[in-house]
C-alpha positions as YAML, in Angstrom:
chain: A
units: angstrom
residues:
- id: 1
  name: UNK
  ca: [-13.64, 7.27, 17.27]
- id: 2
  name: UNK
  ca: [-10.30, 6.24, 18.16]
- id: 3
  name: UNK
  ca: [-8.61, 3.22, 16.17]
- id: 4
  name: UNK
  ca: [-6.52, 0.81, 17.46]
- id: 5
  name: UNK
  ca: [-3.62, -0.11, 15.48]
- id: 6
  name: UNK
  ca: [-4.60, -3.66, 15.06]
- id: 7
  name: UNK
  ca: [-8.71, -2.38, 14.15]
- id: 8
  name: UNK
  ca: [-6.55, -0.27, 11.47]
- id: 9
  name: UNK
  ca: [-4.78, -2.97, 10.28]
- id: 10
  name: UNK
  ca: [-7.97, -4.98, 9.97]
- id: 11
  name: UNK
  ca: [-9.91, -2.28, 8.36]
- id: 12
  name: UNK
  ca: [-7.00, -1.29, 5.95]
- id: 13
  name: UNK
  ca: [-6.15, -5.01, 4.83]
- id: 14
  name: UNK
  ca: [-2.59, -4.02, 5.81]
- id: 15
  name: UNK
  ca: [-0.23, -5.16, 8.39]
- id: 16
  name: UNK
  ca: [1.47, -3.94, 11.31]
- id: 17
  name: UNK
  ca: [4.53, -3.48, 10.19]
- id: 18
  name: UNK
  ca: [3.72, -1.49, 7.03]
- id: 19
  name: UNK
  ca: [1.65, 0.60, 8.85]
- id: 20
  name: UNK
  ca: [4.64, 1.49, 11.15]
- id: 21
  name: UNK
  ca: [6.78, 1.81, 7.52]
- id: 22
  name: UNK
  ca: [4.00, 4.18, 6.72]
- id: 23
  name: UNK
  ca: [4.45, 5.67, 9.87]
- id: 24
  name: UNK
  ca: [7.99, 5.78, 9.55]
- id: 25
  name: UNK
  ca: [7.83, 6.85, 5.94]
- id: 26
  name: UNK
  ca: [5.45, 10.31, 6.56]
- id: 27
  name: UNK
  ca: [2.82, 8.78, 4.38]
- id: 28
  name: UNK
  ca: [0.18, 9.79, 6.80]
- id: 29
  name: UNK
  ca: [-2.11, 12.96, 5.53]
- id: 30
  name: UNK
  ca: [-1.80, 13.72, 9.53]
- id: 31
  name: UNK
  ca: [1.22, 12.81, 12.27]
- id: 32
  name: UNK
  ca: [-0.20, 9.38, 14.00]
- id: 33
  name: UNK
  ca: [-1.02, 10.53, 17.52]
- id: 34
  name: UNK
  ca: [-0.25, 8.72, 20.43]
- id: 35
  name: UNK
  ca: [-1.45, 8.30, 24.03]
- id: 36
  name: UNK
  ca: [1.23, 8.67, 27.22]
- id: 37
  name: UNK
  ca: [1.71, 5.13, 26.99]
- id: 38
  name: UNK
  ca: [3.02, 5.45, 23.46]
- id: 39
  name: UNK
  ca: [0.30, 3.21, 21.84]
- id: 40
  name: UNK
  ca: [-0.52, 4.76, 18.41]
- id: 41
  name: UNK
  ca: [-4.52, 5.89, 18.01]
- id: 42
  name: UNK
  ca: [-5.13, 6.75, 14.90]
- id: 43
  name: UNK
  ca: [-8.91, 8.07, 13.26]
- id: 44
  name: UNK
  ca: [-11.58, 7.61, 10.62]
- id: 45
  name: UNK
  ca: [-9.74, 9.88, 8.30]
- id: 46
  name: UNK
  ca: [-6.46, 7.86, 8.46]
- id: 47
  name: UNK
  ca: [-8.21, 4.82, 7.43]
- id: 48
  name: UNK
  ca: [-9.84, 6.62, 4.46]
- id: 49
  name: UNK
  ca: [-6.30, 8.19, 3.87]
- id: 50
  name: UNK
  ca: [-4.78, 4.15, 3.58]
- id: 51
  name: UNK
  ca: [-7.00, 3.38, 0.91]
- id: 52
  name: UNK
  ca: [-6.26, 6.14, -1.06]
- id: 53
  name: UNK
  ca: [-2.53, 5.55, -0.37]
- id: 54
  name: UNK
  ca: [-2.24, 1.82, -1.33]
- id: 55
  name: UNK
  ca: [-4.54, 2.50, -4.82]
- id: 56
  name: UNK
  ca: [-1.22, 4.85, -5.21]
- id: 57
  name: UNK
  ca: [1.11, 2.23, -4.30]
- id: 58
  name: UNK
  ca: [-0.61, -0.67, -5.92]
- id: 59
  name: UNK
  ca: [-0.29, 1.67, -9.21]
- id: 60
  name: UNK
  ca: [3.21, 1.74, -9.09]
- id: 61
  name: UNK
  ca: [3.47, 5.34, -7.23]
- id: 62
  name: UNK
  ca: [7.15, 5.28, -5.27]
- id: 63
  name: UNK
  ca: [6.61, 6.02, -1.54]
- id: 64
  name: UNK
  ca: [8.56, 9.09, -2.36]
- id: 65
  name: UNK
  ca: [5.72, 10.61, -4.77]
- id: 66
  name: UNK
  ca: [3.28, 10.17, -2.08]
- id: 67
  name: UNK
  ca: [6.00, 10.82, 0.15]
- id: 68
  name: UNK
  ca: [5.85, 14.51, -2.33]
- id: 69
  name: UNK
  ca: [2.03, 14.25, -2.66]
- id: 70
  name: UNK
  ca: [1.28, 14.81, 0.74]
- id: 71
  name: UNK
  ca: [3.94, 17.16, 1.67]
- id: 72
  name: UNK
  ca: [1.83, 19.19, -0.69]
- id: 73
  name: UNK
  ca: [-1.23, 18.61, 1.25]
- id: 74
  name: UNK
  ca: [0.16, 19.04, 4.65]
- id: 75
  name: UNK
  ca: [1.21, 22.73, 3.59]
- id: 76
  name: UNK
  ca: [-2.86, 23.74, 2.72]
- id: 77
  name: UNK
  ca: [-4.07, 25.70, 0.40]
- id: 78
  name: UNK
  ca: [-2.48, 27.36, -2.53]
- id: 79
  name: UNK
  ca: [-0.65, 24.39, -4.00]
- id: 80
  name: UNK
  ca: [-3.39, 22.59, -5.54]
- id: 81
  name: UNK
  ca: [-2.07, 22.93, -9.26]
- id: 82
  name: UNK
  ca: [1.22, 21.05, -7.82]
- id: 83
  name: UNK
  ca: [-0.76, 17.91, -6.78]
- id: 84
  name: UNK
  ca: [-2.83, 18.29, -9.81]
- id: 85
  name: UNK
  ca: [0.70, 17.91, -11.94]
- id: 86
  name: UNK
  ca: [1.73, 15.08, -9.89]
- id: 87
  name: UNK
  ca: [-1.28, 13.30, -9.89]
- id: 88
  name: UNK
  ca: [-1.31, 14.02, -13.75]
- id: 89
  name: UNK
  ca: [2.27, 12.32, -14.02]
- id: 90
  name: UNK
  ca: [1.19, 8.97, -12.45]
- id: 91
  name: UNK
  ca: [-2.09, 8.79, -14.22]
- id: 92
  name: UNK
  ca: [-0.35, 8.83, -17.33]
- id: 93
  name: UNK
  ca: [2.16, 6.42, -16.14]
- id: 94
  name: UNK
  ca: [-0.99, 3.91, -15.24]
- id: 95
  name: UNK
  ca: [-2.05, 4.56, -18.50]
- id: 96
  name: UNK
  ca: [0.92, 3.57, -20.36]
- id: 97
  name: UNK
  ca: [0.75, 0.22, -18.05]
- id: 98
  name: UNK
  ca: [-2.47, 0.02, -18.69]
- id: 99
  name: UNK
  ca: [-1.92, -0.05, -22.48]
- id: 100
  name: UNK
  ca: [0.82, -2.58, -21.62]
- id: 101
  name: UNK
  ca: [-1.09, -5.17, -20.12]
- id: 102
  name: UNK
  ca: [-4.22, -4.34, -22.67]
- id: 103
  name: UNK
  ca: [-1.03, -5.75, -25.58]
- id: 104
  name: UNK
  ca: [-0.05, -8.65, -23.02]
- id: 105
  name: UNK
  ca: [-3.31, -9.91, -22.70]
- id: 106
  name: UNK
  ca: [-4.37, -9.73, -26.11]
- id: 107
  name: UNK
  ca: [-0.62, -11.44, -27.04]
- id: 108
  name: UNK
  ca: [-2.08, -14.54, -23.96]
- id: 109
  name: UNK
  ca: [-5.49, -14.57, -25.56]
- id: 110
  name: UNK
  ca: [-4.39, -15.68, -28.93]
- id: 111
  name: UNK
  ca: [-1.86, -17.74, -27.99]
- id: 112
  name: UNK
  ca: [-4.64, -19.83, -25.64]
- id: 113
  name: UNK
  ca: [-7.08, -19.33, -28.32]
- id: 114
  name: UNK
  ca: [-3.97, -21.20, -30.47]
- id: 115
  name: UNK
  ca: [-3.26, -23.97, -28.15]
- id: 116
  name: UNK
  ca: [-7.03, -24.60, -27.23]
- id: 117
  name: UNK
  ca: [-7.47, -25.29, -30.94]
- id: 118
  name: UNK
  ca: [-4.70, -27.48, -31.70]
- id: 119
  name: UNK
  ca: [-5.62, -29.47, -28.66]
- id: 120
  name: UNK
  ca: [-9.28, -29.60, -29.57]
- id: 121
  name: UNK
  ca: [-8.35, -30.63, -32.92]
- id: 122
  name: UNK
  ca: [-5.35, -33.47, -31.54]
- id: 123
  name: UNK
  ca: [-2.46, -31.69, -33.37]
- id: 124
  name: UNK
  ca: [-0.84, -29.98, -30.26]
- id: 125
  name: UNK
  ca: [2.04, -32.09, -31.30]
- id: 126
  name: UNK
  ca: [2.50, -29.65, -34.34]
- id: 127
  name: UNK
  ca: [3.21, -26.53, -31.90]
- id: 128
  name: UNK
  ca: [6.57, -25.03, -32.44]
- id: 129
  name: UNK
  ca: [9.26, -27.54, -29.94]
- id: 130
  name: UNK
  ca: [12.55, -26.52, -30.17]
- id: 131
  name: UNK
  ca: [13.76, -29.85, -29.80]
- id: 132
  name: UNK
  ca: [12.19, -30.91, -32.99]
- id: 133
  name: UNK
  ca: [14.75, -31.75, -35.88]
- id: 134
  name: UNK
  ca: [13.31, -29.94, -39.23]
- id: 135
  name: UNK
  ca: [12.23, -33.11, -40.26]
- id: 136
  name: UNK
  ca: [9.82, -32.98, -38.22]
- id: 137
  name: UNK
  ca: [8.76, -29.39, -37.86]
- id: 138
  name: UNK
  ca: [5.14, -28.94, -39.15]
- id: 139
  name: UNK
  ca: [4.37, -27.11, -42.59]
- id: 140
  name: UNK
  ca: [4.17, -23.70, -40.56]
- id: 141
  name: UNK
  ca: [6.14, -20.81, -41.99]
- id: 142
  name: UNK
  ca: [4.83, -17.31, -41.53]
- id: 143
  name: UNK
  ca: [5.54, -14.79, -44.21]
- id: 144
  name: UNK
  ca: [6.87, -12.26, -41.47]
- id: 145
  name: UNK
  ca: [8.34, -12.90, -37.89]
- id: 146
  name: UNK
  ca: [5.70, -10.90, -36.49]
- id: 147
  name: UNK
  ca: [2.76, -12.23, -37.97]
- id: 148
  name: UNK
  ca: [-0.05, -13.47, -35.59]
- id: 149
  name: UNK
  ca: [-1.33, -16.23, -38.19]
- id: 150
  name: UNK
  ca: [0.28, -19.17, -39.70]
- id: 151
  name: UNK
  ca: [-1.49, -20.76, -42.06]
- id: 152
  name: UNK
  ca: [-2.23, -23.43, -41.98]
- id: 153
  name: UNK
  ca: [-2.96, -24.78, -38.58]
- id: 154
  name: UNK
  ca: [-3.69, -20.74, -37.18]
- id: 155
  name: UNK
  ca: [-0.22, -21.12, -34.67]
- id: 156
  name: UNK
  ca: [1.74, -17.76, -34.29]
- id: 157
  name: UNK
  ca: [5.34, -17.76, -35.19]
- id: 158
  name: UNK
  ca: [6.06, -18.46, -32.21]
- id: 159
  name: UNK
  ca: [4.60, -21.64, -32.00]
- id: 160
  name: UNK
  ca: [5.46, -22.71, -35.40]
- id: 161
  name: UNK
  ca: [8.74, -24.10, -36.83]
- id: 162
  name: UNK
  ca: [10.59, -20.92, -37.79]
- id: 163
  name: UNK
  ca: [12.28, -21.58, -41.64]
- id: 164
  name: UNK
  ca: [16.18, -22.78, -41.28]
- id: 165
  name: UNK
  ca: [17.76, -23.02, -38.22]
- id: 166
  name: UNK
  ca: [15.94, -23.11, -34.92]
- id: 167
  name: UNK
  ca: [16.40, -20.72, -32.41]
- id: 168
  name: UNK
  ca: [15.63, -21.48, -28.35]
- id: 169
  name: UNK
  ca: [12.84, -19.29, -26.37]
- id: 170
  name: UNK
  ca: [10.22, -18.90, -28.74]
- id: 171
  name: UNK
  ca: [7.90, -20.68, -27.13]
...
């Protein structure tokens, strides 16, 4: 069944114009055919092709990896261990961001869990503000500058009144 450009861009959640940069770019597993009018028609296959092509890109795959990835393709059979390499590169790449985020999130987690208590409890006041004099700084001082605890009102060091002088973006 022939697709419209439009019906592609419906189907495919993207737009016109990156579907010409696609175009443009030889991301397509096949050359987008055209009629004698010039008005693209594209196929099934390209639309299944797109999703596979924007999980790449939404990983963080450059446009010239797929760009490389289905050069490969395109020349058939007999370079499968090539893609398999290539696709083995980015997968550990998405791992490593995946591991990342996994240390990001558990970083936001704690510090919510941190605030959500100190609010509960009516003592968000004695978070770490670096406009605080010392005077005023709460009875917070973590043993190490990394440690995720500080007794004891449970704040990390970052929201707690480091010991001496204050330094700016530690909240």
């Amino acid at each position: 069944m022939d697709l419209s450009i439009g019906e592609v861009a419906q189907r495919s959640g993207l737009s016109v114009h990156a579907l010409r940069f696609y175009e443009r770019e030889g991301l397509f597993a096949n050359p987008v055919r055209r009629l004698s009018n010039g008005r693209r028609i594209y196929h099934e296959e390209d639309v299944e092709w797109l999703a596979v092509c924007t999980k790449l890109r939404s990983s963080g795959m450059s446009v010239a990896m797929i760009r490389q990835y289905i050069e490969l393709v395109r020349q058939g059979p007999g370079n499968e261990l090539d893609r398999l390499e290539l696709l083995r590169r980015h997968e550990a790449v998405v791992e490593a961001q995946i591991r990342e985020l996994r240390e990001a999130l558990g970083v936001m987690r704690h510090k919510v869990r941190i605030y959500e208590d100190h609010v509960e409890r009516g003592e968000a006041d004695r978070l770490w503000n670096p406009s605080r004099t010392d005077a005023t700084a709460p009875d917070c001082a973590p043993q190490e500058a990394t440690a995720p605890d500080c007794a004891p009102q449970d704040a990390t060091a970052a929201d707690c009144a480091p010991p001496g002088p204050r330094t700016a973006g530690r909240a």
